[in-house]
Every structure is written in C-alpha cells, then in structure tokens.
Short mmCIF file of N, CA and C in Angstrom, two decimals:
data_model
loop_
_atom_site.label_atom_id
_atom_site.label_comp_id
_atom_site.label_asym_id
_atom_site.label_seq_id
_atom_site.Cartn_x
_atom_site.Cartn_y
_atom_site.Cartn_z
N MET A 176 130.47 -90.24 -52.71
CA MET A 176 129.39 -89.27 -52.83
C MET A 176 128.20 -89.93 -53.54
N SER A 177 127.02 -89.78 -52.99
CA SER A 177 125.83 -90.34 -53.63
C SER A 177 125.06 -89.24 -54.34
N MET A 178 124.28 -89.65 -55.31
CA MET A 178 123.48 -88.70 -56.07
C MET A 178 122.13 -88.52 -55.38
N ALA A 179 121.62 -87.30 -55.40
CA ALA A 179 120.33 -87.03 -54.78
C ALA A 179 119.19 -87.64 -55.59
N TYR A 180 119.36 -87.74 -56.91
CA TYR A 180 118.31 -88.30 -57.75
C TYR A 180 118.93 -88.78 -59.06
N LEU A 181 118.52 -89.93 -59.52
CA LEU A 181 118.97 -90.46 -60.80
C LEU A 181 117.80 -91.18 -61.44
N ALA A 182 117.55 -90.90 -62.71
CA ALA A 182 116.49 -91.59 -63.44
C ALA A 182 117.03 -92.03 -64.79
N GLN A 183 117.00 -93.32 -65.02
CA GLN A 183 117.39 -93.86 -66.32
C GLN A 183 116.26 -93.60 -67.32
N PRO A 184 116.57 -93.67 -68.63
CA PRO A 184 115.53 -93.38 -69.63
C PRO A 184 114.22 -94.15 -69.43
N ASP A 185 114.28 -95.40 -69.01
CA ASP A 185 113.03 -96.15 -68.84
C ASP A 185 112.23 -95.71 -67.62
N GLN A 186 112.79 -94.81 -66.80
CA GLN A 186 112.08 -94.29 -65.64
C GLN A 186 111.53 -92.88 -65.88
N GLN A 187 111.80 -92.33 -67.06
CA GLN A 187 111.36 -90.98 -67.39
C GLN A 187 110.02 -91.04 -68.12
N GLN A 188 109.19 -90.06 -67.89
CA GLN A 188 107.87 -90.04 -68.51
C GLN A 188 107.92 -89.28 -69.82
N THR A 189 107.41 -89.90 -70.88
CA THR A 189 107.33 -89.25 -72.19
C THR A 189 105.87 -89.02 -72.53
N LEU A 190 105.59 -87.80 -72.97
CA LEU A 190 104.24 -87.39 -73.30
C LEU A 190 104.12 -87.04 -74.77
N GLU A 191 102.99 -87.41 -75.36
CA GLU A 191 102.66 -86.90 -76.69
C GLU A 191 102.32 -85.43 -76.50
N TRP A 192 102.86 -84.58 -77.38
CA TRP A 192 102.69 -83.14 -77.23
C TRP A 192 102.18 -82.54 -78.54
N ILE A 193 102.11 -81.23 -78.63
CA ILE A 193 101.50 -80.56 -79.78
C ILE A 193 102.26 -80.88 -81.07
N ASP A 194 101.52 -80.84 -82.17
CA ASP A 194 102.06 -81.05 -83.51
C ASP A 194 102.77 -82.39 -83.68
N GLY A 195 102.36 -83.39 -82.91
CA GLY A 195 102.94 -84.72 -83.06
C GLY A 195 104.31 -84.88 -82.42
N GLY A 196 104.71 -83.94 -81.60
CA GLY A 196 105.99 -84.03 -80.92
C GLY A 196 105.91 -84.84 -79.64
N LEU A 197 107.08 -85.07 -79.06
CA LEU A 197 107.17 -85.75 -77.77
C LEU A 197 107.89 -84.86 -76.78
N PHE A 198 107.47 -84.92 -75.52
CA PHE A 198 108.14 -84.20 -74.45
C PHE A 198 108.44 -85.20 -73.35
N THR A 199 109.71 -85.36 -73.02
CA THR A 199 110.13 -86.28 -71.97
C THR A 199 110.50 -85.48 -70.73
N ILE A 200 109.88 -85.82 -69.61
CA ILE A 200 110.19 -85.16 -68.35
C ILE A 200 111.39 -85.88 -67.74
N LEU A 201 112.52 -85.19 -67.71
CA LEU A 201 113.76 -85.77 -67.20
C LEU A 201 113.87 -85.58 -65.69
N LEU A 202 113.54 -84.39 -65.21
CA LEU A 202 113.52 -84.07 -63.78
C LEU A 202 112.28 -83.23 -63.51
N ASP A 203 111.57 -83.55 -62.44
CA ASP A 203 110.37 -82.79 -62.09
C ASP A 203 110.48 -82.24 -60.68
N SER A 204 109.40 -81.64 -60.21
CA SER A 204 109.36 -81.04 -58.86
C SER A 204 109.77 -82.02 -57.78
N GLN A 205 109.23 -83.22 -57.86
CA GLN A 205 109.51 -84.22 -56.84
C GLN A 205 110.99 -84.57 -56.81
N ALA A 206 111.61 -84.70 -57.98
CA ALA A 206 113.03 -85.09 -58.06
C ALA A 206 113.97 -83.98 -57.61
N THR A 207 113.54 -82.71 -57.75
CA THR A 207 114.44 -81.58 -57.48
C THR A 207 114.01 -80.73 -56.29
N GLU A 208 113.13 -81.27 -55.46
CA GLU A 208 112.61 -80.54 -54.30
C GLU A 208 112.06 -79.17 -54.70
N GLY A 209 111.39 -79.16 -55.87
CA GLY A 209 110.73 -77.95 -56.35
C GLY A 209 111.64 -76.91 -56.99
N LYS A 210 112.89 -77.25 -57.19
CA LYS A 210 113.85 -76.26 -57.69
C LYS A 210 113.83 -76.08 -59.21
N LEU A 211 113.66 -77.16 -59.97
CA LEU A 211 113.67 -77.01 -61.42
C LEU A 211 113.00 -78.17 -62.12
N THR A 212 112.59 -77.89 -63.35
CA THR A 212 112.06 -78.89 -64.26
C THR A 212 113.04 -78.99 -65.41
N VAL A 213 113.37 -80.20 -65.81
CA VAL A 213 114.20 -80.41 -67.00
C VAL A 213 113.45 -81.37 -67.90
N GLY A 214 113.30 -80.99 -69.16
CA GLY A 214 112.60 -81.82 -70.13
C GLY A 214 113.26 -81.76 -71.48
N ARG A 215 112.88 -82.69 -72.33
CA ARG A 215 113.49 -82.76 -73.66
C ARG A 215 112.40 -82.97 -74.70
N PHE A 216 112.40 -82.10 -75.71
CA PHE A 216 111.46 -82.19 -76.82
C PHE A 216 112.09 -82.92 -77.99
N ASP A 217 111.33 -83.76 -78.64
CA ASP A 217 111.66 -84.34 -79.93
C ASP A 217 110.49 -83.96 -80.81
N VAL A 218 110.71 -82.96 -81.67
CA VAL A 218 109.58 -82.36 -82.38
C VAL A 218 109.85 -82.22 -83.87
N PRO A 219 108.77 -82.25 -84.67
CA PRO A 219 108.91 -82.14 -86.13
C PRO A 219 108.94 -80.68 -86.59
N LYS A 220 109.26 -80.53 -87.85
CA LYS A 220 109.26 -79.21 -88.49
C LYS A 220 107.90 -78.53 -88.29
N ASP A 221 107.96 -77.24 -88.04
CA ASP A 221 106.80 -76.36 -87.84
C ASP A 221 106.13 -76.51 -86.49
N GLU A 222 106.66 -77.37 -85.60
CA GLU A 222 106.10 -77.41 -84.24
C GLU A 222 106.28 -76.02 -83.64
N ALA A 223 105.22 -75.50 -83.05
CA ALA A 223 105.25 -74.15 -82.50
C ALA A 223 104.17 -74.00 -81.44
N PRO A 224 104.55 -73.69 -80.21
CA PRO A 224 103.54 -73.43 -79.19
C PRO A 224 102.94 -72.04 -79.41
N PRO A 225 101.81 -71.76 -78.81
CA PRO A 225 101.26 -70.41 -78.89
C PRO A 225 102.25 -69.40 -78.29
N PHE A 226 102.16 -68.16 -78.75
CA PHE A 226 102.96 -67.08 -78.17
C PHE A 226 102.44 -66.90 -76.74
N HIS A 227 103.34 -66.92 -75.76
CA HIS A 227 102.91 -66.99 -74.36
C HIS A 227 103.96 -66.38 -73.44
N LEU A 228 103.62 -66.32 -72.16
CA LEU A 228 104.60 -65.93 -71.15
C LEU A 228 104.35 -66.73 -69.88
N HIS A 229 105.40 -66.84 -69.10
CA HIS A 229 105.34 -67.54 -67.82
C HIS A 229 105.39 -66.51 -66.70
N THR A 230 104.52 -66.61 -65.73
CA THR A 230 104.54 -65.67 -64.60
C THR A 230 105.26 -66.25 -63.39
N GLN A 231 105.51 -67.57 -63.41
CA GLN A 231 106.07 -68.20 -62.22
C GLN A 231 107.47 -68.78 -62.40
N GLU A 232 107.93 -68.94 -63.65
CA GLU A 232 109.24 -69.55 -63.83
C GLU A 232 110.03 -68.87 -64.94
N ASP A 233 111.35 -68.97 -64.82
CA ASP A 233 112.28 -68.59 -65.87
C ASP A 233 112.55 -69.85 -66.68
N GLU A 234 112.89 -69.67 -67.96
CA GLU A 234 113.02 -70.82 -68.85
C GLU A 234 114.29 -70.70 -69.68
N VAL A 235 114.92 -71.83 -69.93
CA VAL A 235 116.09 -71.91 -70.79
C VAL A 235 115.83 -73.00 -71.82
N PHE A 236 116.13 -72.70 -73.09
CA PHE A 236 116.08 -73.69 -74.15
C PHE A 236 117.47 -73.87 -74.73
N LEU A 237 117.90 -75.11 -74.89
CA LEU A 237 119.15 -75.44 -75.55
C LEU A 237 118.79 -76.32 -76.75
N LEU A 238 119.12 -75.84 -77.94
CA LEU A 238 118.80 -76.59 -79.15
C LEU A 238 119.94 -77.58 -79.42
N LEU A 239 119.70 -78.84 -79.09
CA LEU A 239 120.73 -79.87 -79.24
C LEU A 239 120.93 -80.25 -80.71
N LYS A 240 119.83 -80.34 -81.45
CA LYS A 240 119.88 -80.65 -82.88
C LYS A 240 118.77 -79.90 -83.57
N GLY A 241 119.05 -79.42 -84.78
CA GLY A 241 118.03 -78.77 -85.57
C GLY A 241 118.19 -77.26 -85.62
N SER A 242 117.13 -76.60 -86.04
CA SER A 242 117.13 -75.14 -86.12
C SER A 242 115.71 -74.64 -85.81
N ALA A 243 115.65 -73.40 -85.36
CA ALA A 243 114.36 -72.82 -84.96
C ALA A 243 114.41 -71.30 -85.07
N LEU A 244 113.24 -70.72 -85.18
CA LEU A 244 113.08 -69.28 -85.00
C LEU A 244 112.55 -69.10 -83.59
N VAL A 245 113.06 -68.08 -82.90
CA VAL A 245 112.65 -67.79 -81.53
C VAL A 245 112.22 -66.33 -81.45
N TRP A 246 111.09 -66.10 -80.83
CA TRP A 246 110.62 -64.75 -80.58
C TRP A 246 110.66 -64.49 -79.09
N ALA A 247 111.26 -63.36 -78.70
CA ALA A 247 111.26 -62.91 -77.31
C ALA A 247 110.79 -61.46 -77.36
N GLY A 248 109.59 -61.22 -76.87
CA GLY A 248 109.00 -59.90 -77.03
C GLY A 248 108.78 -59.66 -78.52
N ASP A 249 109.25 -58.52 -79.02
CA ASP A 249 109.10 -58.20 -80.44
C ASP A 249 110.29 -58.63 -81.27
N GLU A 250 111.29 -59.21 -80.64
CA GLU A 250 112.51 -59.61 -81.35
C GLU A 250 112.41 -61.03 -81.89
N ARG A 251 112.91 -61.20 -83.10
CA ARG A 251 112.94 -62.53 -83.73
C ARG A 251 114.40 -62.90 -83.95
N HIS A 252 114.74 -64.15 -83.59
CA HIS A 252 116.11 -64.62 -83.72
C HIS A 252 116.12 -66.02 -84.32
N GLU A 253 117.20 -66.33 -85.05
CA GLU A 253 117.41 -67.69 -85.52
C GLU A 253 118.24 -68.41 -84.48
N LEU A 254 117.83 -69.62 -84.14
CA LEU A 254 118.57 -70.44 -83.19
C LEU A 254 119.07 -71.66 -83.96
N THR A 255 120.38 -71.86 -83.93
CA THR A 255 120.98 -72.99 -84.64
C THR A 255 121.46 -74.02 -83.63
N GLU A 256 121.82 -75.18 -84.14
CA GLU A 256 122.26 -76.29 -83.31
C GLU A 256 123.31 -75.84 -82.30
N GLY A 257 123.07 -76.12 -81.04
CA GLY A 257 123.97 -75.69 -79.97
C GLY A 257 123.63 -74.33 -79.39
N GLY A 258 122.67 -73.64 -80.01
CA GLY A 258 122.25 -72.33 -79.51
C GLY A 258 121.41 -72.46 -78.25
N ILE A 259 121.48 -71.45 -77.43
CA ILE A 259 120.75 -71.45 -76.16
C ILE A 259 120.06 -70.11 -75.97
N VAL A 260 118.91 -70.12 -75.34
CA VAL A 260 118.18 -68.88 -75.08
C VAL A 260 117.65 -68.91 -73.65
N TYR A 261 117.78 -67.78 -72.98
CA TYR A 261 117.25 -67.59 -71.62
C TYR A 261 116.03 -66.71 -71.72
N LEU A 262 114.92 -67.14 -71.16
CA LEU A 262 113.66 -66.42 -71.20
C LEU A 262 113.17 -66.17 -69.78
N PRO A 263 113.44 -64.97 -69.24
CA PRO A 263 112.97 -64.67 -67.88
C PRO A 263 111.44 -64.65 -67.83
N ARG A 264 110.90 -64.90 -66.65
CA ARG A 264 109.45 -64.85 -66.50
C ARG A 264 108.92 -63.49 -66.94
N ASN A 265 107.70 -63.49 -67.39
CA ASN A 265 106.97 -62.31 -67.86
C ASN A 265 107.46 -61.75 -69.19
N VAL A 266 108.36 -62.46 -69.90
CA VAL A 266 108.77 -62.05 -71.24
C VAL A 266 107.99 -62.91 -72.24
N PRO A 267 107.13 -62.29 -73.06
CA PRO A 267 106.38 -63.06 -74.06
C PRO A 267 107.35 -63.74 -75.02
N HIS A 268 107.07 -65.00 -75.36
CA HIS A 268 107.97 -65.72 -76.25
C HIS A 268 107.26 -66.86 -76.97
N GLY A 269 107.94 -67.36 -77.95
CA GLY A 269 107.48 -68.51 -78.71
C GLY A 269 108.61 -68.96 -79.62
N TYR A 270 108.41 -70.06 -80.28
CA TYR A 270 109.40 -70.55 -81.24
C TYR A 270 108.69 -71.35 -82.32
N ARG A 271 109.40 -71.58 -83.41
CA ARG A 271 108.93 -72.44 -84.50
C ARG A 271 110.12 -73.23 -85.00
N ILE A 272 109.98 -74.55 -85.07
CA ILE A 272 111.04 -75.42 -85.56
C ILE A 272 111.14 -75.27 -87.07
N THR A 273 112.35 -75.04 -87.59
CA THR A 273 112.54 -74.84 -89.02
C THR A 273 113.28 -76.01 -89.68
N SER A 274 113.86 -76.90 -88.91
CA SER A 274 114.51 -78.10 -89.46
C SER A 274 113.48 -79.23 -89.53
N GLU A 275 113.85 -80.32 -90.20
CA GLU A 275 112.93 -81.44 -90.31
C GLU A 275 112.54 -82.01 -88.94
N ARG A 276 113.48 -82.06 -88.01
CA ARG A 276 113.22 -82.47 -86.62
C ARG A 276 114.12 -81.63 -85.74
N ALA A 277 113.77 -81.54 -84.47
CA ALA A 277 114.61 -80.83 -83.51
C ALA A 277 114.63 -81.59 -82.19
N ASP A 278 115.75 -81.48 -81.53
CA ASP A 278 115.96 -82.06 -80.20
C ASP A 278 116.28 -80.85 -79.31
N LEU A 279 115.40 -80.58 -78.37
CA LEU A 279 115.45 -79.34 -77.61
C LEU A 279 115.38 -79.65 -76.12
N LEU A 280 116.34 -79.14 -75.37
CA LEU A 280 116.36 -79.32 -73.92
C LEU A 280 115.72 -78.10 -73.27
N LEU A 281 114.82 -78.32 -72.33
CA LEU A 281 114.15 -77.25 -71.60
C LEU A 281 114.53 -77.33 -70.13
N ILE A 282 114.85 -76.20 -69.55
CA ILE A 282 115.08 -76.10 -68.10
C ILE A 282 114.23 -74.93 -67.61
N ALA A 283 113.44 -75.18 -66.58
CA ALA A 283 112.59 -74.13 -66.00
C ALA A 283 112.80 -74.12 -64.50
N THR A 284 112.88 -72.91 -63.95
CA THR A 284 113.05 -72.78 -62.51
C THR A 284 112.18 -71.66 -61.98
N PRO A 285 111.48 -71.88 -60.87
CA PRO A 285 111.41 -73.12 -60.10
C PRO A 285 110.65 -74.19 -60.87
N ALA A 286 110.59 -75.37 -60.29
CA ALA A 286 109.91 -76.51 -60.91
C ALA A 286 108.40 -76.30 -60.92
N GLY A 287 107.73 -77.17 -61.66
CA GLY A 287 106.27 -77.16 -61.71
C GLY A 287 105.72 -77.10 -63.12
N LEU A 288 106.53 -76.66 -64.07
CA LEU A 288 106.05 -76.54 -65.44
C LEU A 288 105.61 -77.90 -66.01
N GLU A 289 106.18 -78.97 -65.46
CA GLU A 289 105.79 -80.31 -65.92
C GLU A 289 104.30 -80.57 -65.70
N ASP A 290 103.68 -79.88 -64.75
CA ASP A 290 102.24 -80.04 -64.51
C ASP A 290 101.43 -79.66 -65.75
N MET A 291 101.87 -78.62 -66.45
CA MET A 291 101.19 -78.18 -67.66
C MET A 291 101.27 -79.27 -68.74
N PHE A 292 102.47 -79.81 -68.93
CA PHE A 292 102.64 -80.85 -69.94
C PHE A 292 101.84 -82.10 -69.60
N ARG A 293 101.84 -82.47 -68.34
CA ARG A 293 101.10 -83.66 -67.92
C ARG A 293 99.59 -83.46 -68.07
N HIS A 294 99.11 -82.25 -67.83
CA HIS A 294 97.68 -81.98 -67.90
C HIS A 294 97.15 -82.08 -69.34
N ALA A 295 97.90 -81.53 -70.29
CA ALA A 295 97.40 -81.50 -71.67
C ALA A 295 97.93 -82.66 -72.52
N GLY A 296 99.13 -83.14 -72.19
CA GLY A 296 99.74 -84.20 -72.99
C GLY A 296 99.20 -85.57 -72.63
N ARG A 297 99.70 -86.57 -73.34
CA ARG A 297 99.28 -87.95 -73.12
C ARG A 297 100.52 -88.81 -72.90
N ASP A 298 100.54 -89.52 -71.79
CA ASP A 298 101.63 -90.44 -71.50
C ASP A 298 101.64 -91.51 -72.58
N ILE A 299 102.77 -91.67 -73.26
CA ILE A 299 102.80 -92.59 -74.40
C ILE A 299 102.74 -94.06 -73.99
N THR A 300 102.85 -94.34 -72.69
CA THR A 300 102.70 -95.74 -72.25
C THR A 300 101.24 -96.13 -72.08
N THR A 301 100.33 -95.18 -72.24
CA THR A 301 98.89 -95.47 -72.15
C THR A 301 98.31 -95.59 -73.56
N ALA A 302 97.17 -96.24 -73.65
CA ALA A 302 96.50 -96.38 -74.94
C ALA A 302 96.11 -94.99 -75.46
N ARG A 303 96.34 -94.77 -76.73
CA ARG A 303 95.99 -93.48 -77.34
C ARG A 303 94.51 -93.47 -77.66
N PRO A 304 93.76 -92.57 -77.03
CA PRO A 304 92.32 -92.50 -77.33
C PRO A 304 92.10 -92.09 -78.79
N ASP A 305 91.05 -92.60 -79.39
CA ASP A 305 90.69 -92.20 -80.75
C ASP A 305 90.53 -90.69 -80.79
N GLY A 306 91.12 -90.07 -81.78
CA GLY A 306 90.96 -88.63 -81.95
C GLY A 306 91.70 -87.78 -80.94
N PHE A 307 92.68 -88.35 -80.24
CA PHE A 307 93.41 -87.56 -79.25
C PHE A 307 93.98 -86.30 -79.91
N GLU A 308 93.78 -85.19 -79.23
CA GLU A 308 94.26 -83.90 -79.73
C GLU A 308 94.43 -82.96 -78.55
N ILE A 309 95.48 -82.16 -78.62
CA ILE A 309 95.63 -81.10 -77.61
C ILE A 309 95.00 -79.86 -78.22
N THR A 310 93.78 -79.61 -77.83
CA THR A 310 93.03 -78.47 -78.37
C THR A 310 93.54 -77.16 -77.78
N LYS A 311 93.19 -76.07 -78.41
CA LYS A 311 93.54 -74.74 -77.88
C LYS A 311 92.98 -74.57 -76.47
N GLU A 312 91.77 -75.07 -76.27
CA GLU A 312 91.13 -74.94 -74.96
C GLU A 312 91.87 -75.76 -73.89
N LYS A 313 92.26 -76.97 -74.25
CA LYS A 313 92.98 -77.83 -73.30
C LYS A 313 94.35 -77.23 -72.99
N LEU A 314 95.02 -76.69 -74.00
CA LEU A 314 96.32 -76.07 -73.80
C LEU A 314 96.20 -74.83 -72.91
N ALA A 315 95.17 -74.01 -73.13
CA ALA A 315 94.96 -72.82 -72.31
C ALA A 315 94.66 -73.22 -70.86
N GLU A 316 93.87 -74.26 -70.67
CA GLU A 316 93.56 -74.76 -69.33
C GLU A 316 94.84 -75.25 -68.64
N ALA A 317 95.67 -75.98 -69.36
CA ALA A 317 96.93 -76.49 -68.80
C ALA A 317 97.88 -75.35 -68.47
N ALA A 318 97.97 -74.37 -69.35
CA ALA A 318 98.85 -73.22 -69.12
C ALA A 318 98.44 -72.47 -67.87
N ALA A 319 97.15 -72.29 -67.69
CA ALA A 319 96.64 -71.54 -66.53
C ALA A 319 97.00 -72.21 -65.21
N LEU A 320 97.20 -73.53 -65.22
CA LEU A 320 97.59 -74.23 -63.99
C LEU A 320 98.88 -73.68 -63.41
N ARG A 321 99.77 -73.17 -64.27
CA ARG A 321 101.08 -72.68 -63.84
C ARG A 321 101.17 -71.16 -63.95
N GLY A 322 100.07 -70.49 -64.17
CA GLY A 322 100.11 -69.04 -64.28
C GLY A 322 100.69 -68.58 -65.61
N ASN A 323 100.67 -69.47 -66.60
CA ASN A 323 101.15 -69.09 -67.93
C ASN A 323 100.01 -68.41 -68.68
N VAL A 324 100.35 -67.46 -69.51
CA VAL A 324 99.36 -66.68 -70.22
C VAL A 324 99.59 -66.85 -71.72
N ILE A 325 98.59 -67.37 -72.42
CA ILE A 325 98.67 -67.47 -73.88
C ILE A 325 98.26 -66.11 -74.44
N ILE A 326 99.18 -65.53 -75.19
CA ILE A 326 98.97 -64.17 -75.72
C ILE A 326 98.38 -64.20 -77.12
N GLY A 327 98.78 -65.20 -77.89
CA GLY A 327 98.28 -65.27 -79.27
C GLY A 327 98.66 -66.58 -79.91
N PRO A 328 98.36 -66.69 -81.19
CA PRO A 328 98.65 -67.94 -81.91
C PRO A 328 100.15 -68.14 -82.09
N PRO A 329 100.54 -69.34 -82.51
CA PRO A 329 101.96 -69.56 -82.80
C PRO A 329 102.47 -68.57 -83.84
N ARG A 330 103.73 -68.29 -83.78
CA ARG A 330 104.34 -67.38 -84.77
C ARG A 330 104.89 -68.19 -85.94
#
C-alpha cells in the first residue's frame, strides 16, 4: 500500500505567527485534495488570537503540551495537556496560552485555512524584514480571505 502524501519535517512550511509563535503547515489543500488542513503551533505564554469565527471550516485543537483557556461562545474552559476541543463553523471562539509554552495541533476541514496563515505570517526560511509584525489590519485581511470574522480582541 502506498501513501497518498508524505512530508518530512524539512518539507513542511513554518511561519512566524502572532505573539512570536510559530505555525507549521503539516498538510494543506494541495496535499489533501481540499479535504483538510493540519498544522502545529509552537507558541509562548499569553499567545492569543482575536475572538473570531470561521464560516467555511470546522476546527479541532489538540493540546499536545501546555495549558490554555478556551472560549467557545460565552463559555470559558481550561484545556490541559492532552485536551481536545471541537469548534464547529460559526461558533465564536478564541484561546489564550497559560503555560510558558504550548504545542498545539490544529485540524480544519475543509482545507484552505492555511491561506490565512500564509497571507499574514512570514515563512521562516526567508529574511525577516525589519519591524516585521502581524498587525490587526493584516490579520483581519488574512482572515477575510477564508470568510473568517474577527469579533473582538483576544480574551
């Protein structure tokens, strides 16, 4: 039996992301025939995206290492190492890392969410421009590419 797609770590794209974190795209639209995006965050304490919702994809987070607070709608939950959360499309959500670092696996279906990360993030194999920053405006522009809606500031 052969595998439909295989990418070793040196073939995966890693992007600089918000709050000094990294996001590695493990599987994208091209690799999965548009079925899913799989990515992995390596992020510091207090990393938190804006409170937002996805209109085109469902999302799953698996916290491999660390701890976080997760908001889904008006509910707040603590997520500990090994915890997993399913976030259907159109459910407002956000999170905040509470440990010194966190290792977080993201799965989104259908694929395409990687376009947002690529639009606002910076491929770490390229030279870092002076003053590189993912501004609120750049993040909102990237989110809109996938029909994501930023509802408010990070929680």
